[in-house]
Amino acid sequence: MTIFEYRRFLLALCACMACGVLATVALVVIVDPYGLYRVVDRPGFNAVKPGLSRYQVQIKQAHALRLRPRVIILGNSRAEIGFDPAAPAFAAAHGTVYNLAIPGTGLGTSHHQLVQLLAAGVKPATVILGVEFMDFLALTSPSTASAKPAGAPDWQAPWQFDALFSLASVRDAIHTLRIQHDAEAATLSPAGFNPLRDYGAHVRIDGYHKMFEQRARENAATLKRKSVTALTQEDFQLLRALLVQASASDAAVKLVIYPYHAQWLAMLEAAGLWPLFEQWKAQLVREIAGVEASHPGAAITLHDFSGFGTYNCERIPAAGERNAATRWYWEAGHFKKALGDVVLARLLSQPGLGLDSSSLVANTRRIAAERLECMATQPGVFSSATKMFDPRDRPRGEKPL
């Protein structure tokens, strides 16, 4: 091969590589699997976006910075799956509503999200924050308490380049084209809501009973690692910082204690964690009062949707009822949009029903009364929860309260 031929070969090779790079970038930009570029948005082609499997925090934050929402929803997967920004309760909202909730994350992520929005000049008028009891529970093994939680976001990652130019992005672009007419594909709405369509396939194949059973085993394993004697103060500090930031920006904050299914609450009882659950609510009330005392203009309300009421005590289909469906819950870990719409309607239309120091006792009595009624109609929920916890399995030194 002559020098001239070698140069021609190198030029051809470089041209092929450049064309490959351009084709890759063009595919990702045009199909736009993450909704970042918005060059093309066509029904049947790329209007349906797949669920986020990477850069969840960063991509959702980029959407919020672009949309500049007046109402934001923060929390974990319960909030992402349950609270739809397109819910009727938001019909009167003045401005965009966006769901910033990220599965598997806690108050550290929520606080950082809010701080980033405020730093960019985005000042939401209303912040709806789901507070997760599990996040406030100390671990029985202190050596693992400081470990970085699974799914914790890396805020410094060079995600923009990787989201544009990577094989993973090409894969997600091709996947986007495939799911346009797939009613059971995992998706994410333009407003950040996850309709959990992929659960449809699990329900159709396994039925609701198996889904509840599997989630119960997972929850039991998690609860057995939690201390029954102490709450961790780190999350209270993060909550306080978030409330101060929101109040300083004149945002109204609505804290939501999720509408946990009766099965989950029965497991709290069986694990010996119910006294801490009550203690946690009382401390939330005190934290709010403390922020309001230092920021007189703060508008913070706490709403407790936990309990054993009609919604929470929804019947779990039996093992043989493969075609039986639930209305309010996917499983004890996640409530459906239908129940989320009910929660949002009450949250936004009944602002005077928040939980405070004057209503704590009445709230405890309400839940106790609901428990008796739920136990009478669904005794299996409580008996099965008790069987999952054997006192002999509790780590040495841990005693029920």
CSV table of N, CA, C and O in Angstrom, one decimal, residues 235-335:
chain,number,residue,atom,x,y,z
A,235,ASP,N,-32.6,12.9,59.2
A,235,ASP,CA,-33.7,13.3,58.3
A,235,ASP,C,-34.5,14.4,58.8
A,235,ASP,O,-35.0,15.2,58.1
A,236,PHE,N,-34.6,14.5,60.1
A,236,PHE,CA,-35.3,15.7,60.7
A,236,PHE,C,-34.5,17.0,60.4
A,236,PHE,O,-35.1,18.0,60.1
A,237,GLN,N,-33.2,16.9,60.4
A,237,GLN,CA,-32.4,18.1,60.1
A,237,GLN,C,-32.6,18.4,58.6
A,237,GLN,O,-32.7,19.6,58.3
A,238,LEU,N,-32.6,17.4,57.8
A,238,LEU,CA,-32.8,17.7,56.3
A,238,LEU,C,-34.2,18.3,56.1
A,238,LEU,O,-34.4,19.2,55.3
A,239,LEU,N,-35.2,17.7,56.8
A,239,LEU,CA,-36.6,18.3,56.7
A,239,LEU,C,-36.6,19.7,57.1
A,239,LEU,O,-37.2,20.6,56.5
A,240,ARG,N,-36.0,20.0,58.2
A,240,ARG,CA,-36.0,21.4,58.8
A,240,ARG,C,-35.3,22.3,57.7
A,240,ARG,O,-35.8,23.4,57.5
A,241,ALA,N,-34.2,21.9,57.1
A,241,ALA,CA,-33.5,22.7,56.1
A,241,ALA,C,-34.4,23.0,54.9
A,241,ALA,O,-34.5,24.1,54.4
A,242,LEU,N,-35.1,21.9,54.5
A,242,LEU,CA,-36.0,22.1,53.4
A,242,LEU,C,-37.2,23.0,53.7
A,242,LEU,O,-37.5,23.9,52.8
A,243,LEU,N,-37.7,22.9,54.8
A,243,LEU,CA,-38.8,23.8,55.2
A,243,LEU,C,-38.4,25.2,55.3
A,243,LEU,O,-39.1,26.2,55.0
A,244,VAL,N,-37.2,25.4,55.8
A,244,VAL,CA,-36.6,26.8,56.0
A,244,VAL,C,-36.4,27.4,54.6
A,244,VAL,O,-36.8,28.5,54.3
A,245,GLN,N,-35.8,26.6,53.7
A,245,GLN,CA,-35.6,27.1,52.3
A,245,GLN,C,-36.9,27.4,51.6
A,245,GLN,O,-37.0,28.5,51.0
A,246,ALA,N,-37.9,26.6,51.7
A,246,ALA,CA,-39.2,26.8,51.1
A,246,ALA,C,-39.9,28.0,51.7
A,246,ALA,O,-40.4,28.9,51.0
A,247,SER,N,-39.8,28.2,53.0
A,247,SER,CA,-40.5,29.3,53.7
A,247,SER,C,-39.8,30.6,53.3
A,247,SER,O,-40.5,31.6,53.1
A,248,ALA,N,-38.5,30.6,53.2
A,248,ALA,CA,-37.8,31.8,52.8
A,248,ALA,C,-38.1,32.2,51.4
A,248,ALA,O,-38.0,33.4,51.1
A,249,SER,N,-38.6,31.3,50.6
A,249,SER,CA,-38.9,31.7,49.2
A,249,SER,C,-40.4,31.9,49.0
A,249,SER,O,-40.9,32.0,47.9
A,250,ASP,N,-41.1,31.9,50.2
A,250,ASP,CA,-42.6,32.1,50.2
A,250,ASP,C,-43.4,31.0,49.6
A,250,ASP,O,-44.5,31.2,49.1
A,251,ALA,N,-42.9,29.8,49.6
A,251,ALA,CA,-43.6,28.7,49.1
A,251,ALA,C,-44.5,28.0,50.2
A,251,ALA,O,-44.0,27.9,51.3
A,252,ALA,N,-45.7,27.6,49.8
A,252,ALA,CA,-46.5,26.9,50.8
A,252,ALA,C,-46.1,25.4,50.7
A,252,ALA,O,-46.0,24.9,49.6
A,253,VAL,N,-45.9,24.8,51.8
A,253,VAL,CA,-45.4,23.4,51.9
A,253,VAL,C,-46.5,22.6,52.5
A,253,VAL,O,-47.1,22.9,53.5
A,254,LYS,N,-46.8,21.5,51.7
A,254,LYS,CA,-47.8,20.5,52.2
A,254,LYS,C,-47.1,19.2,52.4
A,254,LYS,O,-46.8,18.5,51.4
A,255,LEU,N,-46.9,18.8,53.6
A,255,LEU,CA,-46.3,17.5,53.9
A,255,LEU,C,-47.3,16.4,53.9
A,255,LEU,O,-48.4,16.6,54.6
A,256,VAL,N,-47.0,15.3,53.3
A,256,VAL,CA,-48.0,14.2,53.2
A,256,VAL,C,-47.5,13.0,53.8
A,256,VAL,O,-46.4,12.5,53.4
A,257,ILE,N,-48.1,12.5,54.8
A,257,ILE,CA,-47.9,11.1,55.3
A,257,ILE,C,-48.7,10.2,54.4
A,257,ILE,O,-49.9,10.3,54.3
A,258,TYR,N,-48.0,9.3,53.7
A,258,TYR,CA,-48.6,8.5,52.6
A,258,TYR,C,-49.8,7.7,53.1
A,258,TYR,O,-49.8,7.2,54.3
A,259,PRO,N,-50.7,7.3,52.3
A,259,PRO,CA,-51.9,6.5,52.6
A,259,PRO,C,-51.4,5.0,52.6
A,259,PRO,O,-51.8,4.2,51.7
A,260,TYR,N,-50.6,4.6,53.6
A,260,TYR,CA,-50.1,3.2,53.6
A,260,TYR,C,-51.2,2.2,53.7
A,260,TYR,O,-52.2,2.5,54.4
A,261,HIS,N,-51.1,1.1,53.0
A,261,HIS,CA,-52.1,0.1,53.0
A,261,HIS,C,-52.1,-0.6,54.4
A,261,HIS,O,-51.1,-0.6,55.1
A,262,ALA,N,-53.2,-1.1,54.9
A,262,ALA,CA,-53.4,-1.7,56.2
A,262,ALA,C,-52.4,-2.8,56.4
A,262,ALA,O,-51.9,-3.0,57.5
A,263,GLN,N,-52.0,-3.5,55.4
A,263,GLN,CA,-51.0,-4.6,55.5
A,263,GLN,C,-49.7,-4.1,56.0
A,263,GLN,O,-49.1,-4.6,56.9
A,264,TRP,N,-49.3,-2.9,55.4
A,264,TRP,CA,-48.0,-2.3,55.8
A,264,TRP,C,-48.1,-1.8,57.2
A,264,TRP,O,-47.1,-2.0,58.0
A,265,LEU,N,-49.2,-1.2,57.6
A,265,LEU,CA,-49.3,-0.7,59.0
A,265,LEU,C,-49.4,-1.9,60.0
A,265,LEU,O,-48.8,-1.8,61.1
A,266,ALA,N,-50.0,-3.0,59.6
A,266,ALA,CA,-50.1,-4.2,60.5
A,266,ALA,C,-48.7,-4.7,60.7
A,266,ALA,O,-48.3,-5.3,61.8
A,267,MET,N,-47.8,-4.6,59.7
A,267,MET,CA,-46.5,-5.1,59.8
A,267,MET,C,-45.7,-4.2,60.7
A,267,MET,O,-44.8,-4.7,61.4
A,268,LEU,N,-45.9,-2.9,60.7
A,268,LEU,CA,-45.3,-2.0,61.6
A,268,LEU,C,-45.6,-2.4,63.1
A,268,LEU,O,-44.7,-2.5,63.9
A,269,GLU,N,-46.9,-2.8,63.3
A,269,GLU,CA,-47.3,-3.2,64.6
A,269,GLU,C,-46.5,-4.5,65.0
A,269,GLU,O,-46.0,-4.6,66.1
A,270,ALA,N,-46.5,-5.5,64.1
A,270,ALA,CA,-45.9,-6.8,64.4
A,270,ALA,C,-44.4,-6.6,64.6
A,270,ALA,O,-43.8,-7.4,65.4
A,271,ALA,N,-43.8,-5.6,64.0
A,271,ALA,CA,-42.4,-5.4,64.1
A,271,ALA,C,-42.0,-4.7,65.4
A,271,ALA,O,-40.8,-4.4,65.7
A,272,GLY,N,-43.0,-4.2,66.1
A,272,GLY,CA,-42.8,-3.4,67.3
A,272,GLY,C,-42.5,-2.0,67.0
A,272,GLY,O,-41.9,-1.3,67.9
A,273,LEU,N,-42.8,-1.5,65.9
A,273,LEU,CA,-42.5,-0.1,65.5
A,273,LEU,C,-43.6,0.9,65.6
A,273,LEU,O,-43.4,2.1,65.3
A,274,TRP,N,-44.8,0.5,66.0
A,274,TRP,CA,-45.9,1.4,66.1
A,274,TRP,C,-45.6,2.6,67.0
A,274,TRP,O,-46.0,3.7,66.7
A,275,PRO,N,-45.1,2.4,68.2
A,275,PRO,CA,-44.8,3.5,69.1
A,275,PRO,C,-43.9,4.6,68.4
A,275,PRO,O,-44.1,5.8,68.6
A,276,LEU,N,-42.9,4.1,67.7
A,276,LEU,CA,-42.1,5.0,66.9
A,276,LEU,C,-42.8,5.8,65.8
A,276,LEU,O,-42.5,6.9,65.5
A,277,PHE,N,-43.8,5.1,65.2
A,277,PHE,CA,-44.6,5.7,64.2
A,277,PHE,C,-45.4,6.9,64.8
A,277,PHE,O,-45.4,8.0,64.2
A,278,GLU,N,-45.9,6.7,66.0
A,278,GLU,CA,-46.6,7.8,66.7
A,278,GLU,C,-45.6,8.9,67.1
A,278,GLU,O,-45.9,10.1,67.0
A,279,GLN,N,-44.5,8.5,67.6
A,279,GLN,CA,-43.5,9.4,68.0
A,279,GLN,C,-43.0,10.3,66.8
A,279,GLN,O,-42.7,11.5,67.0
A,280,TRP,N,-42.9,9.6,65.7
A,280,TRP,CA,-42.4,10.3,64.5
A,280,TRP,C,-43.4,11.4,64.1
A,280,TRP,O,-43.0,12.5,63.8
A,281,LYS,N,-44.7,11.1,64.1
A,281,LYS,CA,-45.7,12.1,63.8
A,281,LYS,C,-45.6,13.3,64.7
A,281,LYS,O,-45.7,14.5,64.3
A,282,ALA,N,-45.5,13.0,66.0
A,282,ALA,CA,-45.4,14.1,67.0
A,282,ALA,C,-44.1,15.0,66.8
A,282,ALA,O,-44.2,16.2,66.9
A,283,GLN,N,-43.0,14.4,66.4
A,283,GLN,CA,-41.8,15.2,66.1
A,283,GLN,C,-42.0,16.0,64.8
A,283,GLN,O,-41.4,17.1,64.8
A,284,LEU,N,-42.7,15.4,63.8
A,284,LEU,CA,-42.9,16.2,62.6
A,284,LEU,C,-43.7,17.5,63.0
A,284,LEU,O,-43.4,18.6,62.5
A,285,VAL,N,-44.7,17.3,63.8
A,285,VAL,CA,-45.5,18.5,64.3
A,285,VAL,C,-44.6,19.5,65.0
A,285,VAL,O,-44.7,20.7,64.7
A,286,ARG,N,-43.7,19.0,65.8
A,286,ARG,CA,-42.8,20.0,66.5
A,286,ARG,C,-41.8,20.7,65.6
A,286,ARG,O,-41.5,21.8,65.8
A,287,GLU,N,-41.3,19.9,64.6
A,287,GLU,CA,-40.4,20.5,63.6
A,287,GLU,C,-41.1,21.6,62.9
A,287,GLU,O,-40.5,22.7,62.6
A,288,ILE,N,-42.3,21.4,62.5
A,288,ILE,CA,-43.1,22.4,61.7
A,288,ILE,C,-43.3,23.7,62.6
A,288,ILE,O,-43.1,24.8,62.2
A,289,ALA,N,-43.6,23.4,63.9
A,289,ALA,CA,-43.8,24.5,64.8
A,289,ALA,C,-42.6,25.3,65.0
A,289,ALA,O,-42.6,26.6,65.1
A,290,GLY,N,-41.4,24.7,65.0
A,290,GLY,CA,-40.2,25.3,65.2
A,290,GLY,C,-39.8,26.2,64.0
A,290,GLY,O,-39.4,27.4,64.2
A,291,VAL,N,-40.1,25.7,62.8
A,291,VAL,CA,-39.8,26.5,61.6
A,291,VAL,C,-40.8,27.7,61.5
A,291,VAL,O,-40.4,28.9,61.2
A,292,GLU,N,-42.0,27.5,61.9
A,292,GLU,CA,-43.0,28.6,61.9
A,292,GLU,C,-42.7,29.7,62.9
A,292,GLU,O,-42.9,30.9,62.7
A,293,ALA,N,-42.1,29.3,64.0
A,293,ALA,CA,-41.7,30.2,65.0
A,293,ALA,C,-40.6,31.1,64.6
A,293,ALA,O,-40.5,32.3,64.9
A,294,SER,N,-39.6,30.6,63.8
A,294,SER,CA,-38.5,31.4,63.3
A,294,SER,C,-38.8,32.1,62.0
A,294,SER,O,-38.1,33.0,61.6
A,295,HIS,N,-39.9,31.6,61.3
A,295,HIS,CA,-40.3,32.2,60.0
A,295,HIS,C,-41.8,32.5,60.1
A,295,HIS,O,-42.6,31.6,59.6
A,296,PRO,N,-42.2,33.6,60.7
A,296,PRO,CA,-43.6,33.9,60.9
A,296,PRO,C,-44.5,33.8,59.7
A,296,PRO,O,-45.7,33.5,59.8
A,297,GLY,N,-44.0,34.0,58.5
A,297,GLY,CA,-44.8,34.0,57.3
A,297,GLY,C,-44.9,32.6,56.7
A,297,GLY,O,-45.5,32.4,55.6
A,298,ALA,N,-44.3,31.6,57.3
A,298,ALA,CA,-44.3,30.2,56.8
A,298,ALA,C,-45.7,29.7,56.7
A,298,ALA,O,-46.5,29.9,57.5
A,299,ALA,N,-45.9,28.9,55.6
A,299,ALA,CA,-47.2,28.3,55.4
A,299,ALA,C,-47.0,26.8,55.2
A,299,ALA,O,-46.8,26.3,54.1
A,300,ILE,N,-47.0,26.1,56.3
A,300,ILE,CA,-46.6,24.6,56.3
A,300,ILE,C,-47.8,23.9,57.0
A,300,ILE,O,-48.2,24.2,58.0
A,301,THR,N,-48.2,22.8,56.3
A,301,THR,CA,-49.2,22.0,56.8
A,301,THR,C,-48.8,20.5,56.7
A,301,THR,O,-48.1,20.1,55.7
A,302,LEU,N,-49.2,19.7,57.7
A,302,LEU,CA,-48.9,18.3,57.7
A,302,LEU,C,-50.2,17.5,57.6
A,302,LEU,O,-51.2,17.8,58.4
A,303,HIS,N,-50.3,16.6,56.6
A,303,HIS,CA,-51.6,15.9,56.4
A,303,HIS,C,-51.3,14.4,56.5
A,303,HIS,O,-50.4,13.8,55.8
A,304,ASP,N,-52.0,13.7,57.4
A,304,ASP,CA,-51.8,12.3,57.7
A,304,ASP,C,-52.9,11.5,57.0
A,304,ASP,O,-54.1,11.5,57.4
A,305,PHE,N,-52.5,10.8,56.0
A,305,PHE,CA,-53.4,9.9,55.2
A,305,PHE,C,-53.2,8.4,55.6
A,305,PHE,O,-53.7,7.5,54.9
A,306,SER,N,-52.4,8.2,56.7
A,306,SER,CA,-52.2,6.8,57.1
A,306,SER,C,-53.4,6.4,58.0
A,306,SER,O,-54.2,7.3,58.4
A,307,GLY,N,-53.6,5.1,58.2
A,307,GLY,CA,-54.7,4.6,59.0
A,307,GLY,C,-55.2,3.3,58.4
A,307,GLY,O,-54.6,2.7,57.5
A,308,PHE,N,-56.4,2.9,58.9
A,308,PHE,CA,-57.0,1.7,58.5
A,308,PHE,C,-58.4,1.9,57.9
A,308,PHE,O,-59.3,1.1,58.1
A,309,GLY,N,-58.6,3.1,57.3
A,309,GLY,CA,-59.9,3.5,56.8
A,309,GLY,C,-60.3,2.6,55.6
A,309,GLY,O,-59.7,1.7,55.2
A,310,THR,N,-61.4,3.1,54.9
A,310,THR,CA,-62.0,2.3,53.8
A,310,THR,C,-61.0,2.1,52.7
A,310,THR,O,-60.9,1.0,52.1
A,311,TYR,N,-60.2,3.2,52.4
A,311,TYR,CA,-59.2,3.0,51.3
A,311,TYR,C,-58.0,2.1,51.7
A,311,TYR,O,-57.7,1.2,51.0
A,312,ASN,N,-57.5,2.4,52.9
A,312,ASN,CA,-56.3,1.7,53.4
A,312,ASN,C,-56.6,0.2,53.6
A,312,ASN,O,-55.7,-0.6,53.5
A,313,CYS,N,-57.8,-0.1,54.0
A,313,CYS,CA,-58.2,-1.5,54.3
A,313,CYS,C,-58.7,-2.2,53.1
A,313,CYS,O,-59.5,-3.2,53.3
A,314,GLU,N,-58.3,-1.8,51.9
A,314,GLU,CA,-58.8,-2.5,50.7
A,314,GLU,C,-58.5,-4.0,50.8
A,314,GLU,O,-57.4,-4.4,51.1
A,315,ARG,N,-59.4,-4.8,50.4
A,315,ARG,CA,-59.2,-6.3,50.4
A,315,ARG,C,-58.2,-6.7,49.4
A,315,ARG,O,-58.1,-6.2,48.3
A,316,ILE,N,-57.3,-7.6,49.9
A,316,ILE,CA,-56.3,-8.2,49.1
A,316,ILE,C,-56.9,-9.4,48.4
A,316,ILE,O,-57.3,-10.3,49.1
A,317,PRO,N,-56.9,-9.5,47.1
A,317,PRO,CA,-57.4,-10.7,46.5
A,317,PRO,C,-56.7,-12.0,46.9
A,317,PRO,O,-55.5,-12.0,47.2
A,318,ALA,N,-57.5,-13.1,47.0
A,318,ALA,CA,-56.9,-14.4,47.5
A,318,ALA,C,-56.0,-15.0,46.4
A,318,ALA,O,-56.0,-14.5,45.2
A,319,ALA,N,-55.2,-15.9,46.8
A,319,ALA,CA,-54.3,-16.5,45.8
A,319,ALA,C,-54.9,-17.1,44.6
A,319,ALA,O,-54.4,-17.1,43.5
A,320,GLY,N,-56.1,-17.7,44.8
A,320,GLY,CA,-56.8,-18.3,43.6
A,320,GLY,C,-57.6,-17.3,42.7
A,320,GLY,O,-58.1,-17.6,41.7
A,321,GLU,N,-57.6,-16.0,43.2
A,321,GLU,CA,-58.4,-15.0,42.4
A,321,GLU,C,-57.5,-14.3,41.5
A,321,GLU,O,-57.1,-13.1,41.6
A,322,ARG,N,-57.1,-15.0,40.4
A,322,ARG,CA,-56.1,-14.4,39.5
A,322,ARG,C,-56.7,-13.2,38.7
A,322,ARG,O,-55.9,-12.3,38.3
A,323,ASN,N,-58.0,-13.2,38.5
A,323,ASN,CA,-58.6,-12.1,37.7
A,323,ASN,C,-59.2,-11.0,38.6
A,323,ASN,O,-59.7,-10.0,38.0
A,324,ALA,N,-59.1,-11.1,39.9
A,324,ALA,CA,-59.6,-10.1,40.8
A,324,ALA,C,-58.7,-8.9,40.8
A,324,ALA,O,-57.5,-9.0,40.8
A,325,ALA,N,-59.2,-7.7,40.8
A,325,ALA,CA,-58.4,-6.5,40.7
A,325,ALA,C,-58.7,-5.6,41.9
A,325,ALA,O,-59.7,-5.7,42.6
A,326,THR,N,-57.7,-4.8,42.3
A,326,THR,CA,-57.8,-3.8,43.3
A,326,THR,C,-58.1,-2.5,42.7
A,326,THR,O,-57.6,-2.2,41.5
A,327,ARG,N,-58.7,-1.6,43.4
A,327,ARG,CA,-58.9,-0.2,42.9
A,327,ARG,C,-57.9,0.8,43.4
A,327,ARG,O,-57.6,1.7,42.6
A,328,TRP,N,-57.4,0.6,44.6
A,328,TRP,CA,-56.6,1.7,45.2
A,328,TRP,C,-55.1,1.4,45.3
A,328,TRP,O,-54.4,2.3,45.4
A,329,TYR,N,-54.8,0.1,45.3
A,329,TYR,CA,-53.3,-0.2,45.6
A,329,TYR,C,-52.8,-1.2,44.5
A,329,TYR,O,-53.5,-2.1,44.1
A,330,TRP,N,-51.6,-1.0,44.1
A,330,TRP,CA,-50.9,-2.0,43.3
A,330,TRP,C,-50.4,-3.1,44.2
A,330,TRP,O,-50.6,-4.3,43.9
A,331,GLU,N,-49.8,-2.8,45.3
A,331,GLU,CA,-49.5,-3.7,46.4
A,331,GLU,C,-49.3,-2.7,47.6
A,331,GLU,O,-49.5,-1.5,47.5
A,332,ALA,N,-49.0,-3.3,48.8
A,332,ALA,CA,-49.0,-2.5,50.0
A,332,ALA,C,-47.9,-1.4,49.9
A,332,ALA,O,-48.0,-0.4,50.7
A,333,GLY,N,-47.0,-1.5,49.0
A,333,GLY,CA,-45.9,-0.5,49.0
A,333,GLY,C,-46.3,0.7,48.1
A,333,GLY,O,-45.7,1.8,48.3
A,334,HIS,N,-47.3,0.6,47.2
A,334,HIS,CA,-47.6,1.7,46.3
A,334,HIS,C,-49.1,1.8,46.0
A,334,HIS,O,-49.7,0.8,45.7
A,335,PHE,N,-49.6,3.0,46.2
A,335,PHE,CA,-51.0,3.2,45.9
A,335,PHE,C,-51.2,3.7,44.5
A,335,PHE,O,-50.2,4.2,43.9
